[in-house]
Short mmCIF file of C-alpha atoms in Angstrom, two decimals:
data_model
loop_
_atom_site.label_atom_id
_atom_site.label_comp_id
_atom_site.label_asym_id
_atom_site.label_seq_id
_atom_site.Cartn_x
_atom_site.Cartn_y
_atom_site.Cartn_z
CA MET A 114 -24.44 3.88 98.64
CA ARG A 115 -27.47 6.56 100.66
CA GLU A 116 -25.68 9.06 99.43
CA HIS A 117 -25.97 9.50 96.01
CA PHE A 118 -27.20 6.28 94.69
CA ILE A 119 -30.66 6.42 96.61
CA THR A 120 -33.29 8.73 94.66
CA LEU A 121 -36.31 7.42 96.93
CA ASP A 122 -36.03 6.28 100.75
CA PRO A 123 -40.08 6.64 102.06
CA ASN A 124 -39.70 4.88 105.19
CA ASN A 125 -36.47 6.30 106.23
CA VAL A 126 -34.49 3.23 107.10
CA LEU A 127 -31.89 3.97 105.71
CA ALA A 128 -30.85 7.52 106.03
CA SER A 129 -31.86 6.87 110.25
CA ASN A 130 -29.42 3.60 110.70
CA TRP A 131 -27.11 4.01 108.02
CA SER A 132 -24.19 6.44 109.41
CA SER A 133 -20.73 6.82 109.28
CA SER A 134 -20.39 7.25 113.12
CA THR A 135 -21.75 3.46 113.66
CA SER A 136 -19.95 0.50 112.49
CA VAL A 137 -20.66 -1.24 109.16
CA CYS A 138 -21.57 -4.55 110.77
CA ASN A 139 -24.38 -2.34 112.67
CA TRP A 140 -26.46 -1.00 110.07
CA ILE A 141 -29.16 -2.40 109.11
CA GLY A 142 -29.78 -5.00 106.49
CA VAL A 143 -25.82 -5.57 106.71
CA THR A 144 -24.59 -9.03 108.00
CA CYS A 145 -20.35 -9.52 108.80
CA GLY A 146 -18.48 -12.65 109.61
CA SER A 147 -17.70 -13.27 112.87
CA SER A 148 -13.75 -13.10 112.72
CA HIS A 149 -13.15 -11.13 109.75
CA ARG A 150 -15.76 -8.17 110.58
CA ARG A 151 -16.12 -8.12 106.62
CA VAL A 152 -19.45 -7.90 105.26
CA THR A 153 -20.56 -11.12 103.65
CA SER A 154 -24.63 -10.37 103.27
CA LEU A 155 -26.41 -7.42 101.99
CA ASN A 156 -30.14 -7.82 102.71
CA LEU A 157 -32.54 -4.64 102.47
CA SER A 158 -36.11 -7.17 100.91
CA GLY A 159 -38.71 -5.03 100.53
CA MET A 160 -37.70 -1.36 102.25
CA ALA A 161 -39.06 0.25 99.24
CA LEU A 162 -36.49 2.04 97.93
CA ASP A 163 -35.41 3.78 95.15
CA ALA A 164 -31.95 3.47 93.86
CA THR A 165 -29.41 2.30 91.52
CA ILE A 166 -26.82 -0.15 92.21
CA PRO A 167 -23.75 1.85 92.83
CA PRO A 168 -20.86 -0.07 91.42
CA HIS A 169 -18.38 0.19 94.72
CA LEU A 170 -20.49 -2.55 96.52
CA GLY A 171 -18.50 -4.74 94.22
CA ASN A 172 -15.45 -3.89 96.77
CA LEU A 173 -17.17 -5.73 99.31
CA SER A 174 -14.89 -8.23 98.15
CA PHE A 175 -16.65 -10.91 101.15
CA LEU A 176 -20.35 -10.79 100.33
CA SER A 177 -21.59 -14.12 99.78
CA ARG A 178 -25.24 -13.42 99.98
CA LEU A 179 -27.03 -10.52 97.99
CA HIS A 180 -31.32 -9.46 98.30
CA LEU A 181 -32.97 -6.94 97.18
CA PRO A 182 -35.88 -8.71 96.02
CA ASN A 183 -39.68 -6.19 96.89
CA ASN A 184 -38.18 -2.65 95.98
CA SER A 185 -37.76 -0.28 92.68
CA PHE A 186 -34.36 -0.86 91.87
CA HIS A 187 -33.54 -0.33 88.50
CA GLY A 188 -31.25 0.56 85.59
CA THR A 189 -28.33 -2.33 84.34
CA LEU A 190 -26.08 -4.50 86.44
CA PRO A 191 -22.66 -1.99 87.43
CA ALA A 192 -19.68 -4.47 85.59
CA ASP A 193 -17.79 -3.83 88.65
CA LEU A 194 -19.94 -6.52 90.99
CA ALA A 195 -17.13 -9.47 88.62
CA GLY A 196 -14.96 -9.33 91.32
CA LEU A 197 -17.79 -10.65 93.87
CA ARG A 198 -16.28 -14.33 93.57
CA ARG A 199 -18.16 -15.66 96.71
CA LEU A 200 -21.06 -15.00 96.03
CA THR A 201 -23.82 -18.11 96.27
CA ILE A 202 -27.19 -15.99 95.95
CA ILE A 203 -28.73 -13.04 93.99
CA ASN A 204 -31.54 -12.19 94.41
CA LEU A 205 -33.20 -9.63 93.06
CA ARG A 206 -36.60 -10.63 92.05
CA PHE A 207 -39.63 -7.68 91.60
CA ASN A 208 -37.25 -4.91 91.20
CA LYS A 209 -37.28 -2.92 87.75
CA PHE A 210 -33.98 -3.49 86.42
CA THR A 211 -33.11 -3.30 82.75
CA GLY A 212 -30.53 -4.80 79.74
CA SER A 213 -29.16 -7.71 79.12
CA ILE A 214 -27.56 -10.67 82.00
CA PRO A 215 -24.38 -9.47 82.04
CA SER A 216 -21.70 -11.96 80.95
CA TRP A 217 -19.83 -11.60 84.19
CA PHE A 218 -22.10 -13.94 85.77
CA GLU A 219 -19.90 -16.66 84.34
CA PHE A 220 -17.16 -16.40 86.18
CA LEU A 221 -18.74 -16.30 89.89
CA PRO A 222 -18.04 -19.63 90.69
CA LYS A 223 -19.76 -20.49 93.83
CA LEU A 224 -22.90 -19.13 92.62
CA GLU A 225 -25.99 -21.48 93.69
CA TYR A 226 -29.13 -18.81 93.07
CA LEU A 227 -29.70 -16.48 90.49
CA LEU A 228 -33.09 -14.79 90.65
CA LEU A 229 -34.21 -12.19 88.22
CA ARG A 230 -37.87 -12.80 88.20
CA GLY A 231 -40.42 -9.56 88.29
CA ASN A 232 -37.87 -7.20 86.28
CA SER A 233 -37.34 -6.10 82.92
CA PHE A 234 -34.39 -7.42 81.83
CA SER A 235 -34.23 -8.34 78.11
CA GLY A 236 -31.97 -10.29 75.04
CA THR A 237 -31.88 -13.76 74.77
CA VAL A 238 -31.20 -16.33 76.92
CA PRO A 239 -26.70 -16.52 77.81
CA HIS A 240 -26.10 -20.07 77.37
CA PHE A 241 -23.15 -19.82 79.38
CA LEU A 242 -25.41 -20.43 82.39
CA PHE A 243 -25.56 -23.38 81.67
CA ASN A 244 -22.31 -23.52 82.43
CA MET A 245 -21.92 -22.24 85.35
CA THR A 246 -21.28 -25.86 87.49
CA SER A 247 -22.58 -24.15 90.74
CA LEU A 248 -25.71 -23.15 90.02
CA GLN A 249 -28.74 -24.78 91.03
CA SER A 250 -31.73 -22.36 90.95
CA LEU A 251 -32.77 -20.20 87.77
CA GLU A 252 -35.10 -18.00 88.08
CA LEU A 253 -35.70 -15.65 85.14
CA SER A 254 -39.61 -15.29 85.42
CA GLU A 255 -42.04 -12.34 84.26
CA ASN A 256 -38.84 -10.71 82.15
CA LYS A 257 -38.61 -9.62 78.65
CA PHE A 258 -36.96 -12.98 77.14
CA TRP A 259 -36.88 -13.65 73.59
CA GLY A 260 -35.57 -15.56 71.53
CA PRO A 261 -34.92 -19.40 70.85
CA LEU A 262 -33.54 -21.28 73.85
CA PRO A 263 -30.55 -22.40 74.35
CA SER A 264 -29.13 -25.17 73.02
CA SER A 265 -27.21 -26.04 76.12
CA ILE A 266 -30.52 -25.34 77.79
CA PHE A 267 -30.36 -28.66 79.16
CA LEU A 268 -26.80 -29.65 79.75
CA SER A 269 -26.67 -27.99 83.20
CA PRO A 270 -24.32 -30.62 85.15
CA SER A 271 -25.86 -28.71 88.67
CA LEU A 272 -29.25 -27.29 87.75
CA LYS A 273 -31.93 -28.04 90.32
CA TYR A 274 -35.15 -25.30 89.23
CA LEU A 275 -35.49 -23.70 85.62
CA TYR A 276 -37.93 -21.12 85.33
CA LEU A 277 -38.30 -19.56 82.82
CA PRO A 278 -42.41 -18.54 81.81
CA ASN A 279 -43.56 -14.77 81.27
CA ASN A 280 -41.26 -14.39 78.68
CA GLN A 281 -41.57 -14.07 75.15
CA LEU A 282 -38.95 -16.94 74.48
CA SER A 283 -39.78 -19.24 70.68
CA GLY A 284 -38.84 -21.70 68.61
CA ASP A 285 -38.17 -25.36 69.34
CA ILE A 286 -37.02 -27.35 72.69
CA PRO A 287 -33.68 -28.68 72.31
CA SER A 288 -33.17 -32.02 73.35
CA ALA A 289 -29.26 -31.94 73.74
CA ILE A 290 -29.32 -33.99 77.62
CA ILE A 291 -26.44 -35.10 79.72
CA ASP A 292 -27.13 -38.07 81.84
CA SER A 293 -27.89 -35.32 84.97
CA SER A 294 -30.50 -36.88 88.07
CA LEU A 295 -30.78 -32.50 89.28
CA LEU A 296 -32.76 -31.32 87.61
CA GLN A 297 -36.78 -31.11 89.81
CA ASP A 298 -38.60 -28.47 88.10
CA ILE A 299 -38.97 -27.51 84.49
CA ILE A 300 -40.93 -24.17 84.34
CA LEU A 301 -41.70 -22.78 81.20
CA TYR A 302 -45.28 -21.67 81.09
CA ARG A 303 -46.35 -18.41 78.86
CA ASN A 304 -44.59 -18.38 76.02
CA ASN A 305 -44.29 -18.77 72.34
CA LEU A 306 -42.70 -21.90 72.13
CA SER A 307 -43.52 -24.31 69.29
CA GLY A 308 -42.28 -27.90 67.91
CA GLN A 309 -42.93 -31.13 70.08
CA LEU A 310 -41.44 -32.23 73.46
CA PRO A 311 -38.11 -34.22 72.55
CA GLU A 312 -38.14 -37.56 73.28
CA ARG A 313 -34.48 -37.19 74.57
CA ILE A 314 -35.15 -34.92 78.04
CA PHE A 315 -36.65 -36.92 79.64
CA HIS A 316 -34.26 -39.40 79.80
CA HIS A 317 -32.75 -39.82 83.34
CA ARG A 318 -34.35 -37.58 85.30
CA PRO A 319 -35.74 -39.78 88.34
CA ASN A 320 -36.49 -36.30 90.25
CA LEU A 321 -37.57 -34.70 87.74
CA GLU A 322 -41.43 -33.10 90.12
CA GLU A 323 -42.58 -30.60 87.87
CA LEU A 324 -42.87 -29.77 84.10
CA TYR A 325 -44.76 -26.57 83.48
CA VAL A 326 -45.21 -25.68 79.66
CA SER A 327 -49.01 -23.98 79.60
CA TRP A 328 -50.14 -21.77 76.84
CA ASN A 329 -47.24 -22.27 74.45
CA ALA A 330 -47.29 -24.08 70.53
CA LEU A 331 -46.30 -27.17 71.27
CA SER A 332 -47.86 -30.12 69.47
CA GLY A 333 -47.35 -33.83 68.52
CA GLU A 334 -48.42 -36.72 71.00
CA LEU A 335 -46.95 -37.04 74.58
CA PRO A 336 -43.45 -38.74 74.37
CA LEU A 337 -43.23 -41.84 76.64
CA SER A 338 -40.29 -40.77 78.00
CA LEU A 339 -41.71 -38.56 79.87
CA PHE A 340 -43.93 -41.62 81.68
CA ASP A 341 -40.50 -42.92 83.53
CA CYS A 342 -40.31 -39.41 85.43
CA LYS A 343 -41.40 -41.51 88.81
CA GLN A 344 -41.36 -38.41 90.91
CA LEU A 345 -43.34 -36.56 88.85
CA GLN A 346 -45.71 -34.42 91.07
CA TYR A 347 -47.04 -31.73 88.75
CA LEU A 348 -47.73 -32.39 85.14
CA TYR A 349 -49.25 -29.04 83.20
CA LEU A 350 -49.36 -29.12 79.41
CA SER A 351 -53.01 -27.24 78.87
CA ASN A 352 -52.97 -25.13 76.59
CA ASN A 353 -51.40 -26.23 73.31
CA THR A 354 -52.00 -28.32 70.11
CA LEU A 355 -50.61 -31.27 71.72
CA GLY A 356 -52.20 -34.85 69.73
CA GLY A 357 -52.16 -38.55 69.85
CA ASN A 358 -53.53 -40.24 72.49
CA ILE A 359 -53.29 -40.72 76.46
CA PRO A 360 -50.96 -42.99 76.69
CA SER A 361 -51.92 -46.53 79.34
CA ALA A 362 -48.02 -45.24 80.44
CA ILE A 363 -49.72 -42.22 82.52
CA GLY A 364 -50.62 -45.43 85.07
CA ASN A 365 -46.93 -45.46 85.43
CA LEU A 366 -46.52 -41.84 87.27
CA THR A 367 -47.64 -42.94 91.06
CA SER A 368 -46.67 -39.45 92.15
CA LEU A 369 -48.64 -37.36 90.06
CA LYS A 370 -50.72 -35.03 92.47
CA GLN A 371 -51.98 -33.01 89.95
CA ILE A 372 -52.20 -33.41 85.65
CA TYR A 373 -53.57 -29.86 83.27
CA LEU A 374 -54.34 -31.29 79.68
CA GLY A 375 -57.11 -28.97 78.58
CA PHE A 376 -57.71 -27.40 75.15
CA ASN A 377 -55.15 -29.63 73.31
CA LYS A 378 -56.47 -32.05 70.63
CA PHE A 379 -55.71 -35.45 71.96
CA ARG A 380 -57.66 -38.14 70.61
CA GLY A 381 -59.28 -41.09 72.15
CA ALA A 382 -60.52 -42.37 75.56
CA ILE A 383 -58.96 -41.85 79.34
CA PRO A 384 -56.77 -45.04 79.53
CA ASN A 385 -58.00 -46.78 83.02
CA GLU A 386 -54.29 -46.79 84.26
CA ILE A 387 -54.96 -43.18 84.88
CA GLY A 388 -56.64 -45.33 88.23
CA ASN A 389 -52.97 -46.26 89.49
CA LEU A 390 -52.52 -42.51 89.75
CA ARG A 391 -53.39 -43.31 94.24
CA SER A 392 -51.83 -39.55 95.10
CA LEU A 393 -53.87 -37.71 92.60
CA GLU A 394 -55.74 -34.40 93.50
CA ILE A 395 -56.80 -32.59 90.68
CA MET A 396 -57.61 -33.81 86.85
CA ASN A 397 -58.27 -31.06 84.28
CA LEU A 398 -59.28 -31.85 80.82
CA PRO A 399 -61.60 -29.80 79.90
CA PHE A 400 -61.33 -29.23 75.77
CA ALA A 401 -58.98 -31.49 75.81
CA ASN A 402 -60.60 -33.55 72.37
CA VAL A 403 -60.88 -36.94 74.82
CA SER A 404 -63.65 -39.31 74.05
CA GLY A 405 -66.07 -41.04 75.93
CA ASN A 406 -66.45 -41.55 79.72
CA SER A 407 -63.81 -40.91 82.73
CA PRO A 408 -62.87 -45.13 83.19
CA PRO A 409 -64.24 -45.81 86.76
CA SER A 410 -61.13 -47.08 87.96
CA ILE A 411 -60.21 -42.73 88.30
CA PHE A 412 -63.32 -42.95 91.15
CA ASN A 413 -61.56 -45.18 93.47
CA ILE A 414 -58.48 -42.78 94.28
CA SER A 415 -58.84 -41.39 97.36
CA THR A 416 -57.06 -38.26 97.24
CA LEU A 417 -59.21 -37.36 94.33
CA GLN A 418 -60.35 -33.85 95.16
CA GLU A 419 -61.14 -32.31 91.78
CA ILE A 420 -62.03 -33.60 88.70
CA ASP A 421 -62.83 -31.36 84.84
CA ALA A 422 -63.18 -33.92 82.00
CA SER A 423 -65.77 -31.71 80.30
CA GLN A 424 -65.61 -31.88 76.12
CA GLN A 425 -68.24 -28.75 75.21
CA ALA A 426 -69.64 -25.97 76.53
#
């Protein structure tokens, strides 16, 4: 890998350490199994490397963890990596990779974490990612993905963390779901998503803790099923064109810590039931088009640190 695929190693970390005169298991960033002495982990995090991934990395058949974040790796992902069927973590955050997500990811049966934040991957988000039965965390933030969300996005049997912000995704949020209690975070902010928040996607979500869909073009009223998500702690819906009343059922979200509803087109007053949110720290509703004053009940929340309900400059 060092000789032909690394074009810049400014700190000479690998040049001074990766030597054919020493065992690979003693190389910096390499971990081997204690019994079989095969490479099980490769961690080159934050070494300022400018490189491509060599195809022969696919020969490390015992590799379970691949960590290459905070470098300048570039190019596409070689198909030779499809043979790394023991992989549980692929962490390529903050590099310069390009191209689409390769289809061979689907054939990594043990993959739990796919972390691709901060690259230049592009194309549509492939539907097969949501058929992967071990995948728990999908992080595609800050790339160049475009087009509609796959209709299977809420059909994953294993996914807990869904991060797709800061892309160019568009169209409606799909409503097809399965009865999954695993999903905890839905993060879709700063895209071009439109239409309503589907009622169905909040059914059977007892573990949902964060919903972040600010800076899109969502419209319509808030679905009542959202207020059945009793573990919700962070609700970010600002900078859309959502309307209707803020329902009194908001008082059901007793775990809520932060709520951002500003820059929307709601009508009516802030419901008095918001005073039930005894864990609330931030209530941010500027220019949300609500009327009247903040209900007195909100001032009984001892945890409250910040209120902004201003409706005019």
